[in-house]
Every structure is written in structure tokens, then in C-alpha cells.
Tab-separated table of C-alpha atoms in Angstrom:
chain	number	residue	atom	x	y	z
A	1	MET	CA	86.194	-126.646	-66.935
A	2	GLY	CA	85.868	-128.569	-63.697
A	3	VAL	CA	86.582	-127.238	-60.273
A	4	PRO	CA	89.610	-128.943	-58.650
A	5	PHE	CA	87.787	-129.918	-55.458
A	6	GLU	CA	85.175	-131.927	-57.395
A	7	ALA	CA	87.566	-134.886	-57.459
A	8	LEU	CA	87.656	-134.929	-53.658
A	9	ILE	CA	83.888	-135.428	-53.222
A	10	PRO	CA	83.946	-139.231	-53.906
A	11	TYR	CA	86.828	-139.614	-51.461
A	12	ALA	CA	84.838	-137.761	-48.807
A	13	VAL	CA	81.824	-139.998	-49.448
A	14	CYS	CA	83.962	-143.164	-49.151
A	15	LEU	CA	85.658	-141.863	-46.009
A	16	GLY	CA	82.276	-141.014	-44.496
A	17	MET	CA	80.872	-144.484	-45.260
A	18	PHE	CA	83.924	-146.240	-43.800
A	19	GLY	CA	83.715	-144.057	-40.697
A	20	PHE	CA	79.998	-144.712	-40.269
A	21	SER	CA	80.330	-148.488	-40.719
A	22	GLY	CA	83.273	-148.621	-38.286
A	23	ALA	CA	81.372	-146.648	-35.653
A	24	ALA	CA	78.262	-148.805	-36.143
A	25	LEU	CA	80.229	-152.051	-35.759
A	26	SER	CA	81.950	-150.684	-32.662
A	27	LYS	CA	78.593	-149.771	-31.116
A	28	ILE	CA	77.128	-153.200	-31.919
A	29	ARG	CA	80.114	-154.935	-30.299
A	30	HIS	CA	79.798	-152.637	-27.279
A	31	MET	CA	76.105	-153.536	-26.933
A	32	GLN	CA	76.807	-157.276	-27.334
A	33	ASN	CA	79.341	-157.119	-24.494
A	34	GLY	CA	76.772	-155.728	-22.104
A	35	GLY	CA	78.092	-152.170	-22.320
A	36	LYS	CA	81.658	-153.199	-21.494
A	37	ARG	CA	84.815	-152.921	-23.544
A	38	ALA	CA	85.914	-155.898	-25.635
A	39	ARG	CA	88.268	-158.412	-24.050
A	40	HIS	CA	91.718	-159.157	-25.438
A	41	SER	CA	94.034	-162.121	-24.813
A	42	VAL	CA	91.287	-164.346	-23.430
A	43	ASP	CA	92.786	-167.604	-22.184
A	44	GLN	CA	91.143	-170.865	-21.066
A	45	TRP	CA	90.530	-169.604	-17.520
A	46	ASP	CA	88.776	-166.486	-18.790
A	47	ARG	CA	86.630	-168.574	-21.151
A	48	GLN	CA	85.669	-170.868	-18.276
A	49	MET	CA	84.714	-167.931	-16.063
A	50	MET	CA	82.746	-166.299	-18.895
A	51	ASP	CA	80.882	-169.589	-19.444
A	52	ARG	CA	80.097	-169.758	-15.717
A	53	ASP	CA	78.866	-166.151	-15.761
A	54	ARG	CA	76.715	-166.923	-18.798
A	55	ARG	CA	75.147	-169.887	-17.024
A	56	LEU	CA	74.546	-167.822	-13.859
A	57	THR	CA	73.198	-164.627	-15.398
A	58	GLY	CA	72.273	-165.459	-18.988
A	59	PHE	CA	74.828	-162.991	-20.363
A	60	LEU	CA	78.386	-163.766	-21.412
A	61	ARG	CA	79.807	-160.746	-19.578
A	62	GLY	CA	77.207	-160.623	-16.799
A	63	GLN	CA	78.177	-160.928	-13.156
A	64	THR	CA	76.037	-161.364	-10.093
A	65	ASP	CA	76.481	-160.826	-6.376
A	66	MET	CA	73.838	-163.328	-5.272
A	67	VAL	CA	75.149	-165.690	-2.608
A	68	LYS	CA	72.870	-168.555	-3.614
A	69	ALA	CA	72.901	-169.926	-7.158
A	70	PRO	CA	69.636	-169.700	-9.108
A	71	ALA	CA	67.308	-172.688	-9.367
A	72	GLY	CA	68.473	-175.230	-11.908
A	73	PHE	CA	72.127	-174.261	-11.685
A	74	GLU	CA	73.014	-177.370	-9.708
A	75	VAL	CA	72.336	-179.539	-12.781
A	76	SER	CA	73.966	-177.134	-15.213
A	77	ASN	CA	77.256	-178.975	-15.454
A	78	PRO	CA	79.994	-177.190	-17.427
A	79	TRP	CA	82.286	-180.231	-17.583
A	80	ARG	CA	82.941	-181.531	-21.039
A	81	LEU	CA	83.253	-185.248	-21.516
A	82	GLU	CA	86.411	-186.538	-23.111
A	83	ARG	CA	86.895	-189.720	-25.063
A	84	ALA	CA	87.793	-192.726	-22.978
A	85	PHE	CA	91.221	-194.206	-23.521
A	86	THR	CA	90.996	-197.595	-25.163
């Protein structure tokens, strides 16, 4: 005759695996954001500023306090070309 708590062991294993995978994905996202929390409700202005920060520092969430832009930044144009009206 089986012990009643034997049926709970697979549930504990599944719960443990879901918890581990959730924590691992959270840590990976935290590391990808440069140790900062994830952003929510990112609009066009935020995307533009994040692109500028990426071009300045090399990281999407990086920021710098240098007064002068690094070499090569003057030709790093973020403007996107649009189709000409015909």
C-alpha cells in the first residue's frame, strides 16, 4: 500500500523545475540589461535614447558622463532614411 505523500513528489519536482527556470531566466535578463531592472512601456523617445546610449557606450542600457563623444561617433548617424515621395 502506497504512502499518501508519494503522489506529491512529482508535483514538487515540477514546481522546483519551474521555479529554477524562472529564476534563471530572470537572472539572464538582469545580466543582459547591465544589472538594471527591465524597462516597461518603452516608447519611441526611450528607444531613441537607448539607441544613442548603445552607440556611445556599446551597451543598450549603458550611460556615460564623458563630455566629449568618442572617436567615430560623429559619423555614427542614427537617422533612418525614408522613401522619397513620388
